[in-house]
XYZ file of C-alpha atoms in Angstrom:
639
model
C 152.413 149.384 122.404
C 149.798 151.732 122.056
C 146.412 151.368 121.331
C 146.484 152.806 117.782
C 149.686 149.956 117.163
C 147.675 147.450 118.221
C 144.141 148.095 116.300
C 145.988 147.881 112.864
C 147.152 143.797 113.811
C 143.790 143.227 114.397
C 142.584 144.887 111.301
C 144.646 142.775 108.955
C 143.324 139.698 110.782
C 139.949 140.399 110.315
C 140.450 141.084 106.695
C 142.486 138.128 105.877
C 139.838 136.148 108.305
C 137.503 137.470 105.862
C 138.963 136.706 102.613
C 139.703 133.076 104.097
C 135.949 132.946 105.090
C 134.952 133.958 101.349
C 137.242 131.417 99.679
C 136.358 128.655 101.579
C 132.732 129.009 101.242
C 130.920 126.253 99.862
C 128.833 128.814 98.053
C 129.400 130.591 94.783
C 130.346 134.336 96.064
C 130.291 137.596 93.859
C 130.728 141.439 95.225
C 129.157 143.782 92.676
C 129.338 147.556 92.483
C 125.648 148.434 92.462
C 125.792 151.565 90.445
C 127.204 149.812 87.256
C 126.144 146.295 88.382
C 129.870 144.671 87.391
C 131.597 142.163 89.436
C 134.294 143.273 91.644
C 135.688 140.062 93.249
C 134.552 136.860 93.236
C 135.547 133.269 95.013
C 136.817 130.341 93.359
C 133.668 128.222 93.744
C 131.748 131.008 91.465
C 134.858 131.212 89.167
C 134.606 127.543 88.463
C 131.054 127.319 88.806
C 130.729 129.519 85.716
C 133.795 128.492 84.082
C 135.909 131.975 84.153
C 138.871 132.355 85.809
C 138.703 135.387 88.701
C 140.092 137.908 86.130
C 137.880 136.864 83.491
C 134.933 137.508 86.428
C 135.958 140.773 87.532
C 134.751 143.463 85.254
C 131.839 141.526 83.701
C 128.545 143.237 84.209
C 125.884 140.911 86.104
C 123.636 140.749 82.831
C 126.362 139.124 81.085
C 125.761 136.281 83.947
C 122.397 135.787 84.781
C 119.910 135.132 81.923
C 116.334 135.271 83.394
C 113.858 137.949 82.558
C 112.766 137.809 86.479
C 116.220 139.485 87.162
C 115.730 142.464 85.605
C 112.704 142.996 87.857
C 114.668 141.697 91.010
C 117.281 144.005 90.890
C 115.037 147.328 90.139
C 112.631 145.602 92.900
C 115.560 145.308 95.676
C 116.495 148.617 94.990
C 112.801 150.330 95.384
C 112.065 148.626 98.279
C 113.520 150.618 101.193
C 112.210 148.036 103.859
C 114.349 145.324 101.924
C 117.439 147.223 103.180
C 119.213 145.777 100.898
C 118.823 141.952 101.529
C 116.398 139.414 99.596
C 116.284 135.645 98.075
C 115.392 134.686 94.942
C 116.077 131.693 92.433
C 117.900 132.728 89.160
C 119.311 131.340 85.729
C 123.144 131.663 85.138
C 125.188 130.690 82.309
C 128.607 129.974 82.101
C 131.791 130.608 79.832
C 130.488 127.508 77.800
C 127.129 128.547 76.965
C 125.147 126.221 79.603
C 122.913 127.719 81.612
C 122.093 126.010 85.411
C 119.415 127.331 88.121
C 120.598 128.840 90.997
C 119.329 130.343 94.337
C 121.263 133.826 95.329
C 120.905 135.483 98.405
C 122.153 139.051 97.904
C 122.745 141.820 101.123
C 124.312 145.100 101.154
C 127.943 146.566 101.862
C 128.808 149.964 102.333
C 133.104 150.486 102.482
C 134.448 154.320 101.630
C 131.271 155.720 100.684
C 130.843 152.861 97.961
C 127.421 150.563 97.967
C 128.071 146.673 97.051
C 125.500 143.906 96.548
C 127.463 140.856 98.068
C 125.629 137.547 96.198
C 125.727 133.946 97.664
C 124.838 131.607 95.037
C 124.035 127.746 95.098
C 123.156 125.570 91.927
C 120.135 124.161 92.735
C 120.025 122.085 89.114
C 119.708 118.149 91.095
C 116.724 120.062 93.383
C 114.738 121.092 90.177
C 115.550 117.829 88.513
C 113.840 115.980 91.267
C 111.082 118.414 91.703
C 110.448 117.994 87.642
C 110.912 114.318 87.801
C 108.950 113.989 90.476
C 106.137 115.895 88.564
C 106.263 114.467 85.242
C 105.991 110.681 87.321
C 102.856 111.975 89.143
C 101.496 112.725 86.094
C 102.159 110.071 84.193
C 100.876 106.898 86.890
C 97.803 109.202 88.310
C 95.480 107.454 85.093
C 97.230 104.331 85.913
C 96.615 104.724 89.203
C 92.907 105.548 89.187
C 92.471 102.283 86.369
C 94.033 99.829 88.972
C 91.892 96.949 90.624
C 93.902 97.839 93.656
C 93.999 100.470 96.269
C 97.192 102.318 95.691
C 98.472 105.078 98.780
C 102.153 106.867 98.256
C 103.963 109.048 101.081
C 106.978 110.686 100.332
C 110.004 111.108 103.406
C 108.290 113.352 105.479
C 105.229 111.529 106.318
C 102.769 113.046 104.059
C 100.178 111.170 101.316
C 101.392 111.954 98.152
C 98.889 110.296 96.058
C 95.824 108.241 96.631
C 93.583 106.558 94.137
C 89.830 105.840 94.454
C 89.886 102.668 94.981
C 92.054 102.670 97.814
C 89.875 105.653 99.595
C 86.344 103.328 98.922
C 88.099 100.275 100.514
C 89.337 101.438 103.309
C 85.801 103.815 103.545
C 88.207 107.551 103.590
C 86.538 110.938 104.589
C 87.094 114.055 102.378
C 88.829 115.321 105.651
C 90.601 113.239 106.140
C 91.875 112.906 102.350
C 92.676 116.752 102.290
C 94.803 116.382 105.508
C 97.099 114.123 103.485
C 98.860 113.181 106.869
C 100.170 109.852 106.774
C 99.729 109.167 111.049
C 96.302 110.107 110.348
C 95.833 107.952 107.508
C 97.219 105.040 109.225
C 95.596 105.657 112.562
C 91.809 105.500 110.549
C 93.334 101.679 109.076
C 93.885 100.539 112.539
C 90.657 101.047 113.739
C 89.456 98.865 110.592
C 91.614 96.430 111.350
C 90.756 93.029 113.437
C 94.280 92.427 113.988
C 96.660 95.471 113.331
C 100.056 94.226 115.447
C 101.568 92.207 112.722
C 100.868 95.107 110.333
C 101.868 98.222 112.781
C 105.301 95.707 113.191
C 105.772 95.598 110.044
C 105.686 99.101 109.678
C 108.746 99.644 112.326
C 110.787 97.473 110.011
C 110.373 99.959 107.587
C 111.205 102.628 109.948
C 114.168 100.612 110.675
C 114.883 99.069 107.120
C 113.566 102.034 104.645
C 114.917 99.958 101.615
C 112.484 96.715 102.854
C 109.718 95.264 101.088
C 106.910 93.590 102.720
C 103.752 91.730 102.128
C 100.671 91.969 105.203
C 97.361 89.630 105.098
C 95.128 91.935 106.660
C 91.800 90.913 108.787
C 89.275 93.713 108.501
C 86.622 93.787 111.578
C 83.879 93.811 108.982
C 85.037 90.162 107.284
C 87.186 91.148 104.438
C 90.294 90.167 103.830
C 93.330 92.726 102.356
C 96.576 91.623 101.057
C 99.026 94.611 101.886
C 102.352 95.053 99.633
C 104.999 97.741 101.281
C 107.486 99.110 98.583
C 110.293 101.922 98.777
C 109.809 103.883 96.070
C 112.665 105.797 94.011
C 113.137 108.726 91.996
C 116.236 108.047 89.276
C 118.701 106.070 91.830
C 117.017 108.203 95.078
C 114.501 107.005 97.240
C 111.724 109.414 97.448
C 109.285 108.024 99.333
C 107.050 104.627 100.353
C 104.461 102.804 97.708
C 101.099 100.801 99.374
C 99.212 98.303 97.214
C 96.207 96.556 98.936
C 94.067 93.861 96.876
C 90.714 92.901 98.041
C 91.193 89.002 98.468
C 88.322 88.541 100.426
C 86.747 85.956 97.710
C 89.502 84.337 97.270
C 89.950 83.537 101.121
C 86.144 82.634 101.432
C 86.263 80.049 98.729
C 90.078 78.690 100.011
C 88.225 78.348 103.436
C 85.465 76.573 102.129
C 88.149 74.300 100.460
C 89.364 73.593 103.471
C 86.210 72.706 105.414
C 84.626 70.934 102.994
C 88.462 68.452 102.939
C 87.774 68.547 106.693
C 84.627 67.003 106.568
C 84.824 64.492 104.309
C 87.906 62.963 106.206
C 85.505 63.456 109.552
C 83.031 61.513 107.268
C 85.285 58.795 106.218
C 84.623 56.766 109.658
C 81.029 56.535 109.043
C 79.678 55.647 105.371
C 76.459 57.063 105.643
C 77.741 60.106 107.546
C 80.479 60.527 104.800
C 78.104 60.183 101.849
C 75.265 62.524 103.227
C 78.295 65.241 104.788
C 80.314 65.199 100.980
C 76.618 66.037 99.148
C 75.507 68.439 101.234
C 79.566 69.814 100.989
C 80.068 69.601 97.620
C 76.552 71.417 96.591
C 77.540 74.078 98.577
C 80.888 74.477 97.601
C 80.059 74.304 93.964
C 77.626 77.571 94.189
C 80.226 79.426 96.122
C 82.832 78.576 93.939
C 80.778 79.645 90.879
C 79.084 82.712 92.328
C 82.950 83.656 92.578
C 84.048 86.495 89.806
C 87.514 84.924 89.857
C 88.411 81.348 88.079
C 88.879 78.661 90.526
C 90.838 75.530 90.411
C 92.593 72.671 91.894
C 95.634 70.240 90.489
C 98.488 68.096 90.823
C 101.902 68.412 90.355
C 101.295 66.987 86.515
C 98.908 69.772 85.773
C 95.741 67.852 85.493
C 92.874 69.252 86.794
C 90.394 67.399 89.293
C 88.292 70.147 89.983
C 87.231 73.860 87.709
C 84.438 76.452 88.718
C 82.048 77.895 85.840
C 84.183 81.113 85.497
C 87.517 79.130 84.662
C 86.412 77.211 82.091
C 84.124 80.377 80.575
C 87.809 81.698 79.850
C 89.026 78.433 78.830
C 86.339 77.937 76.393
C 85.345 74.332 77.334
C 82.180 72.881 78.183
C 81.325 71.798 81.838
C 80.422 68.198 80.027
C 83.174 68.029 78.336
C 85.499 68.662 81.150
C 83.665 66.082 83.423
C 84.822 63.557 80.490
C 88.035 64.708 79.326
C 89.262 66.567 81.607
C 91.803 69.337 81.115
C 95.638 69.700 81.661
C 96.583 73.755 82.751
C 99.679 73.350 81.086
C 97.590 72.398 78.101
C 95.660 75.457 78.041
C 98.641 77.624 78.765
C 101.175 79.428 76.655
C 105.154 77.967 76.810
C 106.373 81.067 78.086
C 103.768 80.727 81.234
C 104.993 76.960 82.222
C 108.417 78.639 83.660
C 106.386 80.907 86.015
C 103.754 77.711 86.689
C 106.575 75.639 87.382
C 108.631 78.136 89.745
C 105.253 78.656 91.906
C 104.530 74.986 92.733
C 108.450 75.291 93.759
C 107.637 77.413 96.493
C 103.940 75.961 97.189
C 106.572 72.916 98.454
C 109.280 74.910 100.189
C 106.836 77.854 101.458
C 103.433 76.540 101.539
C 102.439 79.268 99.492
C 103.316 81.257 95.925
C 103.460 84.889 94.946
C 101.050 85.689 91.406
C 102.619 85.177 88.586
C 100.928 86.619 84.940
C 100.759 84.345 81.872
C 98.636 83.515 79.122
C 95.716 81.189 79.159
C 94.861 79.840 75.994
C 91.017 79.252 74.677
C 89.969 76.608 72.629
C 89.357 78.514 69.739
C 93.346 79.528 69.979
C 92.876 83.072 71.319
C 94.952 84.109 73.840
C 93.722 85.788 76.622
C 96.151 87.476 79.638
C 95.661 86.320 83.311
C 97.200 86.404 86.728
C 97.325 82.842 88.570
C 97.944 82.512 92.645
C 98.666 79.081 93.714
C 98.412 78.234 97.332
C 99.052 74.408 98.857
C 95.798 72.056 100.129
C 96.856 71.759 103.392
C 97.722 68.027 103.963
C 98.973 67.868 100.763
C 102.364 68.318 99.016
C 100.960 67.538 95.234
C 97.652 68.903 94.904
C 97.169 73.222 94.957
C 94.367 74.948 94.418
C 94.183 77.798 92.020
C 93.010 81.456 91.731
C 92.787 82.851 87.691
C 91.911 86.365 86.772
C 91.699 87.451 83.931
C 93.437 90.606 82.631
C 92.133 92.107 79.683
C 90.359 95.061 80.809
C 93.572 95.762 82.625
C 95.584 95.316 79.774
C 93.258 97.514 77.630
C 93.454 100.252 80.086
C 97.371 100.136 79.667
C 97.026 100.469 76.102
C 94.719 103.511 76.035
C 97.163 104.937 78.071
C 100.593 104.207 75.877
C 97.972 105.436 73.256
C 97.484 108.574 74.915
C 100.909 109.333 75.439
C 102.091 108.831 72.212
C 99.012 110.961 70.636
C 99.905 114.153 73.342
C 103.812 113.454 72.415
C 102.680 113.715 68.699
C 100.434 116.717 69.161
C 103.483 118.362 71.144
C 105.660 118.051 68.153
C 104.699 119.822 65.300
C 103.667 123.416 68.052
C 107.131 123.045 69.645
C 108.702 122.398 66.308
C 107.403 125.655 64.646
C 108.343 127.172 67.870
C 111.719 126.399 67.751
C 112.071 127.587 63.949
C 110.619 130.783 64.813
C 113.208 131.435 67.838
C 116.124 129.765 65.684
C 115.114 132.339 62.949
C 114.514 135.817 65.428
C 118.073 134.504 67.095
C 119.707 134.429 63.271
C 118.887 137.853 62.932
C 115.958 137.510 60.201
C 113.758 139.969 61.856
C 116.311 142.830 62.178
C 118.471 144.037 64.802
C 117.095 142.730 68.725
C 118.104 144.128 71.487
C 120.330 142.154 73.485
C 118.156 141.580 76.639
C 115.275 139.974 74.134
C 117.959 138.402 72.789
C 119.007 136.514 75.349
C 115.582 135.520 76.765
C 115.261 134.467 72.446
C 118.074 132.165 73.036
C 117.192 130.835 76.457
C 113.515 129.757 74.901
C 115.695 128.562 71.649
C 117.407 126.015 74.298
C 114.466 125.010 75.849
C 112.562 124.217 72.762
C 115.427 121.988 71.865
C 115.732 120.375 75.361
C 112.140 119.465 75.309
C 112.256 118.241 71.655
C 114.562 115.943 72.943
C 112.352 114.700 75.918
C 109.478 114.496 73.081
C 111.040 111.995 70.914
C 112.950 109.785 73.033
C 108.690 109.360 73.976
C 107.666 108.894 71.023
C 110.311 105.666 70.145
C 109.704 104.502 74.016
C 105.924 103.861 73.151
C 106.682 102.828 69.675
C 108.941 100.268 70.863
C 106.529 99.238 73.823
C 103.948 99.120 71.627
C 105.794 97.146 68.604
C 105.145 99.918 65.892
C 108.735 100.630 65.485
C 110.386 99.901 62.428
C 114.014 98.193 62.055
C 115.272 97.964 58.781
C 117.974 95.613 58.668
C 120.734 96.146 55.694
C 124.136 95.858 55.268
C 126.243 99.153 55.566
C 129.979 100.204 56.637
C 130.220 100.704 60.127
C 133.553 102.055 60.021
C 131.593 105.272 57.495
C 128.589 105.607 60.210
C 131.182 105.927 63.294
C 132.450 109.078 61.500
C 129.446 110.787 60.817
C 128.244 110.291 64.182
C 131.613 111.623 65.247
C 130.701 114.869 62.982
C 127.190 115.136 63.972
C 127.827 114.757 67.895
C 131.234 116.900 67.844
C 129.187 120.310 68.440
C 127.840 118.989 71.300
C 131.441 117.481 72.684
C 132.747 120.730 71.994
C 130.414 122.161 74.869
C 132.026 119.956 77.596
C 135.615 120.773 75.871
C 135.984 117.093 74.846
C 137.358 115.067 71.579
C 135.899 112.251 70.306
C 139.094 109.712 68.781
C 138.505 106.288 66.644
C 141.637 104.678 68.376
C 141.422 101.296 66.565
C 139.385 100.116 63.562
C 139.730 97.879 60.689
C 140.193 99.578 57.728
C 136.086 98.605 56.408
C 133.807 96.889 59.213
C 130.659 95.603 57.030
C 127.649 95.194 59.749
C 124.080 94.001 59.375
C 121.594 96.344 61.089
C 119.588 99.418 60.743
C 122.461 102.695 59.980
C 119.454 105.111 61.082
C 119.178 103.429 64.291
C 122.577 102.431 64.932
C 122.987 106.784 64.540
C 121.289 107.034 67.446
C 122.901 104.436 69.355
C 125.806 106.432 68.945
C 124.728 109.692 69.336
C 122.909 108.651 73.326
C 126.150 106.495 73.818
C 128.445 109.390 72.748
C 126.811 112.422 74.228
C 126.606 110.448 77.826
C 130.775 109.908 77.323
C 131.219 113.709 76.230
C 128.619 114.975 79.448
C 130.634 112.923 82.000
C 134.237 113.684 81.276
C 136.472 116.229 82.742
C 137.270 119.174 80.927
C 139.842 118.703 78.282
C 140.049 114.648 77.946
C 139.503 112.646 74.844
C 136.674 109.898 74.402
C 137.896 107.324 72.686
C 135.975 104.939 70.000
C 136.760 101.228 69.227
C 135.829 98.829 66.068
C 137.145 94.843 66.782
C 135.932 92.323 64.452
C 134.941 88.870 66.292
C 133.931 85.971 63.702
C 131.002 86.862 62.799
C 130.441 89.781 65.038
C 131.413 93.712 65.225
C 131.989 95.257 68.459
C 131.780 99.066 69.202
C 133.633 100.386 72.600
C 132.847 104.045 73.730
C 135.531 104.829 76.490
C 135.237 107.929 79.141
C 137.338 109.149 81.848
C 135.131 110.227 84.177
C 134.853 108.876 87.182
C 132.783 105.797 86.832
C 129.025 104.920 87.403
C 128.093 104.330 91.286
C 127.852 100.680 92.839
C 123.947 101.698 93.678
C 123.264 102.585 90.367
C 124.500 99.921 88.169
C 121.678 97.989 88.170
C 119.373 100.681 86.578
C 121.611 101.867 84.632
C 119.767 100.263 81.310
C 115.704 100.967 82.683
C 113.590 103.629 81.923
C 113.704 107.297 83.459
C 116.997 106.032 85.037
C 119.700 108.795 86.228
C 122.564 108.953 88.004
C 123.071 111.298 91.315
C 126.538 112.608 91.148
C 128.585 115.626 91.469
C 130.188 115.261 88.052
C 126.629 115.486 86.736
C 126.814 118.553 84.393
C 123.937 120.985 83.778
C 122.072 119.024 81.267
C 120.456 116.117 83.090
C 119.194 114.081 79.737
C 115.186 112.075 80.108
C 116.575 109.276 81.478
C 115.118 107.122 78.641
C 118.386 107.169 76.117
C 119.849 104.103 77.587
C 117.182 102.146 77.448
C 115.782 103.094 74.076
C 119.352 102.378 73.411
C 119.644 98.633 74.571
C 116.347 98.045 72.728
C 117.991 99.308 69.516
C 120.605 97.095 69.701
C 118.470 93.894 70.748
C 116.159 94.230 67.910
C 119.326 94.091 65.307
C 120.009 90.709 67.100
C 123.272 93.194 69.239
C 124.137 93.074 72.818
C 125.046 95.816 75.047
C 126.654 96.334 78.189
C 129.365 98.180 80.031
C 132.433 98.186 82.664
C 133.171 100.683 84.624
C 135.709 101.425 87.647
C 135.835 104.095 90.339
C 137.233 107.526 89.519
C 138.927 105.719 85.904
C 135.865 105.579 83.896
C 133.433 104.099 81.953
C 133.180 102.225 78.647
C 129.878 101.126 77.172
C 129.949 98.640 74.595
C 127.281 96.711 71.713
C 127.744 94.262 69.358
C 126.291 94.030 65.820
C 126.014 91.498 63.293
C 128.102 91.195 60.532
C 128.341 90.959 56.787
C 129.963 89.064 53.975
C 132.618 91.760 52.521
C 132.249 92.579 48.602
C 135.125 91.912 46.579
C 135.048 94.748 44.753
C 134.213 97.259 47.709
């Protein structure tokens, strides 16, 4: 064979070589003729990342594709720029067959074949790397007042070793330069610690656990070389269902150890004492005196108990918040469980459960009551007099500041969300009205950007009131009215109202079984919106083409509504949060809209405040069906 026979074997090789290369990349790939910018050929991953199939592709120009004003100026940029030759990166915004537009990074070069220039684009949708970066954000933003308002010193480091955030408190306990703050290095940060530290091993070990374990807790005493005394808590912390990075929370519990010790060595030497009467009488005095201006010169409440609650012994702070007289405790006495709200005695009575199988108790908050009848939040640590199993002594603080400062800052929230409303919501008129056409004939370039801004007005009108009834429910200002409609009548409107949206995802929404009228006690307004998170989350997790199917059973007394997917199921790790605030999934059949995260659990608070319950089962690759109960109501006879 000669050499011409054997080049043109090698030829088709390397062509169908390529073409197997480009349809088994795991990157959307498009060849466009870059004199009338249309797509020549394209890979499967692009054809079903923008939901066209390859003939559909080929031919359409690359504005009908991408739909961010920064492309216009990439393209005429990457041709100008001779030194480019041909090659850049830059993040974009697509949009597919359906409408939905997703973020994606494209990496374009250059092909010249039979005189013929091509721009050959790798694209990847980088939607779950913007959602983090935004979620990540929006927390930082939202915890840095919290943060800064905290009695504790608060440090956060993300994966990669670097200080995410710091507050002020932390930086003047630990004594921080500003150099060492705008390093944000977390082996520098920790190196500084150890040298403040009497006794770092047990600390530095615990720290290779984590390295080990990064899903492990932990909880450090820490002995500081000038005296003071830190309590250390180690948390992972997690973005959605994702861990992001590590969360350190150091109280100052340097009072609280001083006046323990002194506890301790004032038991000491009375026992001591006890073998010589005069020794023992002179020794408890001169103990006692000194124990009682230590213990009041403490900022914290201070006291010691039994197992029945009664208290033997109370400093001057303690019963300032209890409202009671230093004579009048010497007489009467006072019981803690007394002076404490019912919902505290579960905590109190879990705590002296460990003091007895631990020695010791983690804080638990609850609710001293005064004796005028005001109510007044606390946190109470119990730790075990050692040589005793019944008596404790106990640490109160007392809360309110801290529980003012959360309220300013719900207050806050809800006043910005409030503010945010009415601009955006003139905003999106005035785009919903230029993309109807009311201001005459637009040119289709500043039409698109009019409907890409259109979107994004209604995205974040979305994220603004599922704020607004978060805080009104924290906060207690939102309004259930309970009356008696047809369920049966709501479940088709919120069919009709949601269908648009299920038409998006090509999905159906079916009422498979129902009694013919369902009367139910609750609010109808609220019950819409129950439906509409419960139904939009079943539409934006099928597959293309199924039907979600809708439910009605009567139970005496009792109404339950089933919303069934297809999908393929919620994951093990993220079951748990499915129902808590901010919560979201991380999985491939995550579609471009991502949601707030706050739907489900504004949700379940819905239905608990009409007296409902809600849950859900789910199975791997079959589905998911969430379900909520409402109350319900005596039929009319002539309905």
């Amino acid at each position: 064979m000669t050499a011409t026979d054997t080049s043109q074997p090698r030829s088709a090789l390397s062509t169908n070589l390529l073409h197997h290369l480009i349809d088994h990349s795991r990157d959307a790939i498009l060849v466009v003729d870059t004199h009338e910018m249309r797509v020549v050929d394209a890979n499967q991953v692009a054809c079903q990342m923008l939901a066209y199939s390859q003939e559909e592709l080929c031919g359409l120009t690359l504005a009908q594709i991408e739909c961010s004003l920064q492309d216009i100026f990439f393209w005429e940029a990457l041709r100008a720029d001779t030194q480019a030759d041909g090659k850049a990166i830059a993040e974009s915004e697509w949009i597919s067959s359906n409408g939905n537009s997703f973020p994606v990074e494209k990496r374009v070069s250059s092909f010249v074949d039979a005189d013929r220039e091509f721009f050959i684009i790798h694209a990847e949708d980088i939607t779950h790397r913007r959602e983090l970066a935004e979620g990540r954000g929006h927390l930082v933003a939202q915890l840095q007042s919290s943060l800064d308002a905290t009695a504790e010193g608060i440090l956060s480091t993300d994966l990669d070793g670097n200080v995410v955030n710091i507050n002020q408190r932390f930086s003047s306990m630990w004594q921080i330069s500003d150099e060492l703050l705008a390093g944000r290095d977390e082996a520098q940060m920790f190196a500084h610690l150890k040298l403040a530290l009497k006794d770092s091993k047990s600390f530095f070990d615990s720290l290779e656990k984590i390295r080990d374990d990064p899903n492990l807790e932990t909880e450090d005493l820490l002995t500081l070389h000038d005296g003071r005394y830190f309590v250390c808590v180690s948390k992972p912390e997690f973005l959605r269902d994702r861990r992001v990075g590590r969360v350190f929370s150091v109280r100052d519990i340097t009072q609280m150890k001083e006046a323990e010790r002194s506890l301790m060595a004032a038991r000491d030497a009375a026992e001591k004492a006890s073998k010589d009467k005069s020794r023992m009488l002179e020794a408890l005095f001169v103990s006692e005196s000194r124990l009682r201006r230590l213990v009041n010169s403490s900022l914290i409440g201070i006291m010691q108990g039994g197992a029945n609650g009664k208290l033997t012994e109370a400093n001057d702070v303690l019963l300032q918040l209890a409202g009671v007289q230093r004579l009048e405790f010497s007489e009467q006495g006072m019981s803690w469980l007394e002076r404490t709200s019912l919902e505290s005695h579960a905590a109190h009575k879990n705590a002296l459960n460990e003091l007895r199988i631990h020695g010791q108790a983690k804080p638990y908050e609850g609710e001293l009551i005064r004796k005028d009848g005001t109510h007044i939040p606390v946190m109470v640590g119990l730790a075990q007099l050692e040589g005793s199993l019944e008596e404790w002594v106990g640490f109160v603080l007392d809360l309110t500041e801290q529980r003012k400062a959360d309220r300013i800052k719900s207050e806050f929230i809800s006043v910005v969300s409030h503010e945010l409303r009415t601009p955006l919501t003139s905003i999106r008129g005035a785009l919903g009205l230029l993309e109807s056409g009311v201001a005459g004939d637009i040119a289709p370039k500043a039409m698109q950007l009019i409907k890409v801004a259109h979107r994004n007005c209604q995205r974040l009108g979305i994220l603004v009131n599922d704020i607004l009834d978060m805080e009104k429910l924290a906060s207690g200002k939102m309004v259930i009215n309970m009356e008696r409609f047809d369920l049966v009548a709501v479940t088709r409107q919120a069919i009709e109202a949601n269908a648009h949206y299920a038409q998006a995802y090509n999905v159906r929404y079916r009422i498979s079984c129902h009694p013919e009228q369902a009367w139910a006690m609750g609010d109808s307004v609220r019950v819409m919106q129950v439906f509409a998170n419960l139904l939009s989350n079943a539409a934006k997790f099928s597959p293309r083409g199924e039907e979600v199917q809708i439910r009605i059973t009567e139970i005496p007394g009792t109404l339950k509504i089933e919303v069934q997917d297809h999908g393929q199921g919620i994951p093990v790790a993220f079951r748990e949060q499915i129902f808590k605030r901010f919560a979201q999934a991380d999985g491939t059949n995550t579609r471009q809209q991502g949601g707030t995260g706050l739907g489900l659990n504004i949700t379940k608070t819905f239905v608990e405040k009409m007296g409902g319950e809600i849950g859900f089962q789910t199975e791997d690759g079959k589905g998911t069906t969430f379900w909520f109960t409402l109350m319900g109501a005596m039929h009319r006879r002539n309905d």
